[in-house]
Short mmCIF file of C-alpha atoms in Angstrom, two decimals:
data_model
loop_
_atom_site.label_atom_id
_atom_site.label_comp_id
_atom_site.label_asym_id
_atom_site.label_seq_id
_atom_site.Cartn_x
_atom_site.Cartn_y
_atom_site.Cartn_z
CA MET A 1 138.21 60.27 122.07
CA ASN A 2 136.83 61.89 118.66
CA THR A 3 133.06 63.21 119.33
CA ASP A 4 130.35 63.53 116.05
CA SER A 5 127.37 64.50 115.64
CA ILE A 6 124.84 63.44 113.67
CA TYR A 7 121.45 63.82 113.33
CA LEU A 8 118.18 60.91 114.21
CA GLY A 9 117.96 59.07 110.65
CA GLN A 10 120.66 60.57 109.51
CA LYS A 11 124.22 57.99 108.20
CA ALA A 12 127.32 58.89 110.29
CA THR A 13 130.63 57.22 108.35
CA LEU A 14 133.53 56.09 110.99
CA THR A 15 136.67 55.80 109.36
CA ALA A 16 139.65 54.12 110.84
CA SER A 17 143.68 55.62 109.65
CA GLY A 18 146.76 54.51 110.34
CA CYS A 19 146.66 50.43 110.09
CA ALA A 20 148.22 48.63 107.41
CA GLY A 21 146.60 45.31 108.36
CA THR A 22 142.66 44.92 109.12
CA VAL A 23 140.16 47.15 111.35
CA THR A 24 137.80 45.58 113.37
CA TRP A 25 135.06 47.30 114.45
CA SER A 26 132.67 47.22 118.13
CA THR A 27 130.40 46.89 115.64
CA GLY A 28 131.61 43.86 114.35
CA GLN A 29 132.55 45.09 111.02
CA THR A 30 136.37 44.97 108.92
CA ALA A 31 136.64 48.07 107.30
CA ALA A 32 138.84 50.30 107.54
CA SER A 33 135.85 53.11 106.59
CA ILE A 34 131.88 51.83 108.02
CA GLN A 35 128.46 53.47 107.79
CA VAL A 36 126.23 53.45 111.17
CA SER A 37 122.67 54.88 111.91
CA PRO A 38 122.47 55.21 116.08
CA THR A 39 119.49 56.70 117.45
CA THR A 40 120.64 57.43 120.46
CA GLN A 41 124.56 58.55 121.46
CA THR A 42 127.00 55.95 120.75
CA PHE A 43 130.32 54.93 121.72
CA TYR A 44 131.96 53.44 119.18
CA SER A 45 135.83 51.69 119.14
CA ALA A 46 138.00 49.73 116.51
CA PHE A 47 141.42 48.27 116.95
CA CYS A 48 143.96 47.01 114.39
CA THR A 49 145.38 43.35 113.37
CA SER A 50 148.39 43.07 111.91
CA ALA A 51 149.11 41.36 108.46
CA PHE A 52 151.47 38.55 111.30
CA GLY A 53 148.03 38.62 113.82
CA CYS A 54 149.19 41.01 116.36
CA VAL A 55 146.30 43.35 118.30
CA GLY A 56 146.97 47.13 118.54
CA VAL A 57 145.75 49.21 121.43
CA LYS A 58 141.88 49.93 120.70
CA ASP A 59 140.49 53.40 120.01
CA SER A 60 137.31 55.14 120.50
CA LEU A 61 134.90 57.81 119.46
CA LYS A 62 131.34 59.01 120.44
CA VAL A 63 128.21 59.97 118.11
CA LEU A 64 125.77 62.46 119.46
CA VAL A 65 122.32 62.08 117.86
CA ARG A 66 120.29 65.45 117.44
CA LYS A 67 117.23 65.55 116.73
CA ALA A 68 115.82 67.36 113.60
CA ILE A 69 114.08 70.64 114.36
CA VAL A 70 111.37 71.78 112.31
CA PRO A 71 110.07 75.30 111.59
CA LYS A 72 107.01 76.28 110.52
CA ALA A 73 104.71 79.21 109.60
CA SER A 74 101.69 79.95 110.16
CA PRO A 75 100.28 81.13 108.47
CA THR A 76 102.76 80.42 105.72
CA THR A 77 101.29 82.92 103.24
CA ILE A 78 100.11 85.94 104.49
CA CYS A 79 99.28 90.43 103.17
CA ALA A 80 101.68 92.48 103.25
CA GLY A 81 100.90 94.02 107.24
CA ASP A 82 99.38 90.40 108.54
CA SER A 83 101.80 88.75 110.90
CA SER A 84 102.60 85.24 110.52
CA VAL A 85 103.89 82.87 113.62
CA LEU A 86 106.46 80.58 114.05
CA THR A 87 107.46 76.91 115.95
CA VAL A 88 109.77 75.10 115.89
CA ALA A 89 110.37 71.17 117.22
CA GLY A 90 112.26 69.27 118.74
CA CYS A 91 114.92 71.35 120.31
CA THR A 92 114.77 69.67 123.54
CA GLY A 93 116.01 71.39 126.74
CA GLY A 94 118.18 73.60 123.76
CA THR A 95 118.13 77.28 122.49
CA LEU A 96 116.61 78.23 119.70
CA THR A 97 117.72 81.29 118.59
CA TRP A 98 116.05 83.16 114.40
CA ASN A 99 118.81 84.97 111.85
CA ASN A 100 115.91 88.31 112.33
CA GLY A 101 117.13 88.80 116.51
CA GLY A 102 114.35 86.64 118.19
CA VAL A 103 114.90 83.90 120.74
CA GLY A 104 112.71 80.93 121.44
CA THR A 105 110.39 78.47 120.44
CA ARG A 106 107.30 80.99 118.87
CA ILE A 107 108.38 84.02 117.89
CA VAL A 108 105.14 86.54 115.09
CA VAL A 109 107.24 88.42 112.18
CA LYS A 110 105.24 91.03 109.99
CA PRO A 111 107.37 90.73 106.62
CA ASN A 112 105.85 93.37 103.31
CA VAL A 113 107.37 90.70 101.19
CA THR A 114 108.19 87.47 101.44
CA THR A 115 110.98 86.05 103.99
CA GLN A 116 112.93 83.38 104.25
CA TYR A 117 113.66 82.81 108.32
CA SER A 118 116.39 80.80 109.36
CA VAL A 119 116.81 78.76 113.58
CA THR A 120 119.58 77.66 114.66
CA CYS A 121 119.35 75.05 118.43
CA THR A 122 122.17 74.83 120.89
CA GLN A 123 121.42 72.15 122.75
CA GLY A 124 125.05 71.34 126.02
CA THR A 125 126.69 68.10 124.29
CA LEU A 126 125.75 68.42 120.92
CA GLY A 127 126.78 72.44 119.72
CA THR A 128 124.47 74.82 117.70
CA SER A 129 122.49 73.14 114.79
CA GLN A 130 122.83 74.38 110.65
CA PRO A 131 120.63 76.44 110.11
CA VAL A 132 117.04 75.18 109.39
CA LEU A 133 114.96 77.54 107.14
CA VAL A 134 111.02 78.19 106.64
CA THR A 135 109.78 80.59 104.35
CA VAL A 136 106.73 83.43 105.07
CA ASN A 137 105.08 84.27 101.67
CA VAL A 138 103.57 88.19 100.87
CA ASN A 139 100.74 88.88 98.96
CA ALA A 140 101.17 92.64 98.33
CA THR A 141 98.61 95.30 99.37
CA PRO A 142 96.41 95.87 96.48
CA THR A 143 95.86 99.63 95.41
CA VAL A 144 93.63 102.02 97.29
CA PRO A 145 90.16 102.40 94.73
CA VAL A 146 89.65 105.24 93.11
CA LEU A 147 85.71 106.32 93.54
CA THR A 148 83.07 108.32 91.49
CA ALA A 149 80.31 109.73 91.60
CA ASN A 150 77.98 110.45 87.93
CA PRO A 151 76.03 112.51 88.60
CA GLN A 152 77.88 113.76 91.61
CA ASN A 153 74.78 115.98 92.59
CA VAL A 154 70.75 115.18 91.86
CA LYS A 155 68.06 116.16 93.19
CA THR A 156 66.26 114.00 96.43
CA GLY A 157 64.59 110.60 94.86
CA GLU A 158 67.42 110.82 92.03
CA SER A 159 70.07 108.09 91.09
CA VAL A 160 73.91 108.17 90.76
CA THR A 161 76.12 105.98 89.54
CA LEU A 162 79.06 104.91 91.50
CA ALA A 163 82.30 103.47 90.14
CA ALA A 164 85.33 102.22 90.63
CA THR A 165 88.58 102.02 89.21
CA GLY A 166 91.83 100.68 89.32
CA CYS A 167 91.24 97.33 91.44
CA SER A 168 91.69 93.66 89.10
CA GLY A 169 90.01 92.19 91.89
CA THR A 170 86.94 92.54 93.55
CA ILE A 171 84.90 95.41 95.19
CA THR A 172 83.41 95.79 97.97
CA TRP A 173 81.12 98.71 98.61
CA ALA A 174 80.42 99.80 102.74
CA HIS A 175 76.41 99.00 102.73
CA GLY A 176 77.47 95.40 100.85
CA LYS A 177 77.24 95.33 97.45
CA THR A 178 80.16 94.52 94.93
CA GLY A 179 81.03 94.80 91.86
CA ALA A 180 82.70 97.80 90.74
CA SER A 181 79.83 99.93 89.34
CA ILE A 182 76.32 100.31 91.02
CA THR A 183 72.85 102.75 91.34
CA GLU A 184 72.13 103.96 94.24
CA THR A 185 68.44 106.49 94.65
CA LEU A 186 69.30 109.10 97.15
CA THR A 187 67.59 111.29 100.01
CA LYS A 188 70.29 112.56 100.68
CA THR A 189 74.07 113.91 100.56
CA THR A 190 75.91 110.77 101.74
CA VAL A 191 79.30 109.54 101.46
CA PHE A 192 80.23 106.18 100.55
CA ALA A 193 83.42 103.94 100.85
CA ALA A 194 84.56 100.80 99.25
CA PHE A 195 87.79 98.87 99.41
CA CYS A 196 89.55 96.14 97.00
CA THR A 197 90.02 92.44 97.72
CA SER A 198 92.56 91.12 95.79
CA THR A 199 92.76 87.45 94.15
CA GLN A 200 95.06 87.04 96.56
CA GLY A 201 92.07 88.01 99.42
CA CYS A 202 93.89 90.66 99.70
CA LYS A 203 92.54 93.94 100.40
CA SER A 204 93.16 97.36 100.26
CA PRO A 205 92.73 100.57 102.35
CA THR A 206 89.69 102.29 102.47
CA ALA A 207 88.23 104.90 99.62
CA SER A 208 85.38 107.33 100.08
CA VAL A 209 83.71 109.38 97.73
CA THR A 210 80.54 111.74 98.55
CA ALA A 211 77.03 112.18 96.46
CA GLY A 212 75.19 115.19 97.20
CA VAL A 213 71.44 115.46 97.53
CA ASP A 214 70.29 119.54 96.91
CA SER A 215 67.97 120.74 98.65
CA PRO A 216 65.48 121.65 96.16
CA ILE A 217 64.71 125.61 95.34
CA PRO A 218 61.60 127.38 96.97
CA ILE A 219 58.59 127.92 95.20
CA VAL A 220 56.86 131.57 96.19
CA ASN A 221 54.22 132.85 95.69
CA ALA A 222 54.14 137.24 94.81
CA THR A 223 51.14 138.27 93.73
CA PRO A 224 50.72 141.13 93.03
CA ASN A 225 54.68 142.12 92.04
CA GLU A 226 53.77 146.13 91.34
CA LEU A 227 52.14 147.77 94.78
CA CYS A 228 51.76 151.36 96.05
CA GLU A 229 53.44 152.51 98.26
CA GLY A 230 53.04 151.54 101.85
CA GLN A 231 51.20 148.60 101.40
CA SER A 232 51.25 145.16 102.27
CA LEU A 233 52.09 142.52 101.29
CA THR A 234 51.63 138.69 102.38
CA LEU A 235 54.61 136.16 100.55
CA LYS A 236 54.17 132.95 100.38
CA VAL A 237 56.75 129.54 99.52
CA SER A 238 56.63 126.28 98.88
CA GLY A 239 58.92 122.98 98.40
CA CYS A 240 61.20 122.73 101.13
CA SER A 241 60.86 119.24 102.26
CA ALA A 242 59.43 118.34 105.15
CA THR A 243 62.33 118.77 107.82
CA GLY A 244 63.38 121.58 106.00
CA THR A 245 62.96 125.19 107.03
CA TYR A 246 63.58 128.73 104.69
CA GLU A 247 65.52 131.43 105.36
CA TRP A 248 64.64 135.23 103.96
CA ARG A 249 67.62 137.57 103.61
CA ASN A 250 66.64 141.41 102.15
CA ALA A 251 69.18 142.59 99.47
CA SER A 252 71.40 143.34 102.32
CA ASP A 253 71.87 139.91 103.14
CA GLN A 254 69.92 140.18 106.42
CA LEU A 255 68.10 138.09 108.09
CA VAL A 256 64.46 139.44 108.23
CA ASN A 257 62.22 135.92 108.35
CA SER A 258 62.37 132.14 108.73
CA THR A 259 58.47 130.80 108.47
CA SER A 260 56.51 130.02 105.02
CA THR A 261 54.43 132.84 105.12
CA TYR A 262 56.06 137.00 105.28
CA THR A 263 53.99 139.88 105.21
CA LEU A 264 56.24 143.22 104.72
CA THR A 265 55.08 147.13 103.73
CA VAL A 266 55.89 148.06 101.16
CA THR A 267 59.14 151.45 101.15
CA GLY A 268 60.02 151.23 98.46
CA ASN A 269 61.90 148.72 95.27
CA GLN A 270 62.66 145.69 96.95
CA THR A 271 64.59 142.24 96.57
CA LEU A 272 64.89 140.07 98.64
CA LYS A 273 66.23 136.34 98.16
CA VAL A 274 65.10 133.33 100.38
CA VAL A 275 66.43 129.68 100.55
CA CYS A 276 65.35 126.04 101.69
CA LYS A 277 67.54 124.30 104.38
CA ASP A 278 67.56 120.84 105.19
CA SER A 279 69.36 117.68 105.41
CA ALA A 280 70.96 118.16 102.44
CA GLY A 281 72.13 120.88 102.74
CA THR A 282 70.92 124.66 101.07
CA SER A 283 69.02 125.30 98.42
CA GLN A 284 70.01 127.84 95.05
CA PRO A 285 67.87 131.01 96.92
CA ARG A 286 65.39 132.07 95.19
CA ILE A 287 65.24 135.57 93.69
CA VAL A 288 61.20 137.81 94.41
CA SER A 289 61.62 141.25 92.84
CA LEU A 290 59.21 143.47 94.04
CA LYS A 291 58.40 147.30 93.02
CA VAL A 292 56.50 150.77 93.77
CA ALA A 293 54.41 151.82 91.16
CA ASN A 294 54.32 155.28 89.82
#
């Protein structure tokens, strides 16, 4: 007895050969070839009747009905580097084998480009089905935007323009703003970050740029700056931020004072420098020159 298999809903063509008379099927049909659409496993038989009315021996075959397997991808479209879950229904009691080596009704894939996956179902006497395909579409990850700050350094309270190039989609800044160009007022040196979102919703890696705030150069009151040998002088400095500190250094770059007021005795021509140190960093030095009068 021969065996054939079809998917549920399909038709099987049954053919009888070697009969010079009339073929009669168990379905009641009389023809050498008939089509049937069984919904479950079904046995069919046929016999041949000659022109003289003689009936031959019956022959039979079995048609197995396989339910079609239905693979699905969720989501069907992803960004490169993301995952999609592939599931299959319809392989009751069987084994599902995927072309990427996966086994089972559920596998997770992470393709970097659009990829087509196939799966087969092996069920006992039904054998192995034809492969069924499912596609995962992959959208590319945008390139990392290039960020610039103009000017790169400003004074406290001044503005800087941040720009992002190389993005054909939408730029989103880490502090919530969007746009390829934004303006920010700075009170301290700040690192700004942004990423690009493509029209397909895929996000690039994050880029960053630093916009600096220069510490204010101190203002020194050094009057008079020409004194007699051994005379004392009190230097007063201002202009640093409220949280800042001062550093006085001599010509040898030695730290000689750390307050806003510095009293010294003149023992010869001297050059001093003072800087402001605050959250923005260290300012440019203010140079103070003291001379001994002749």
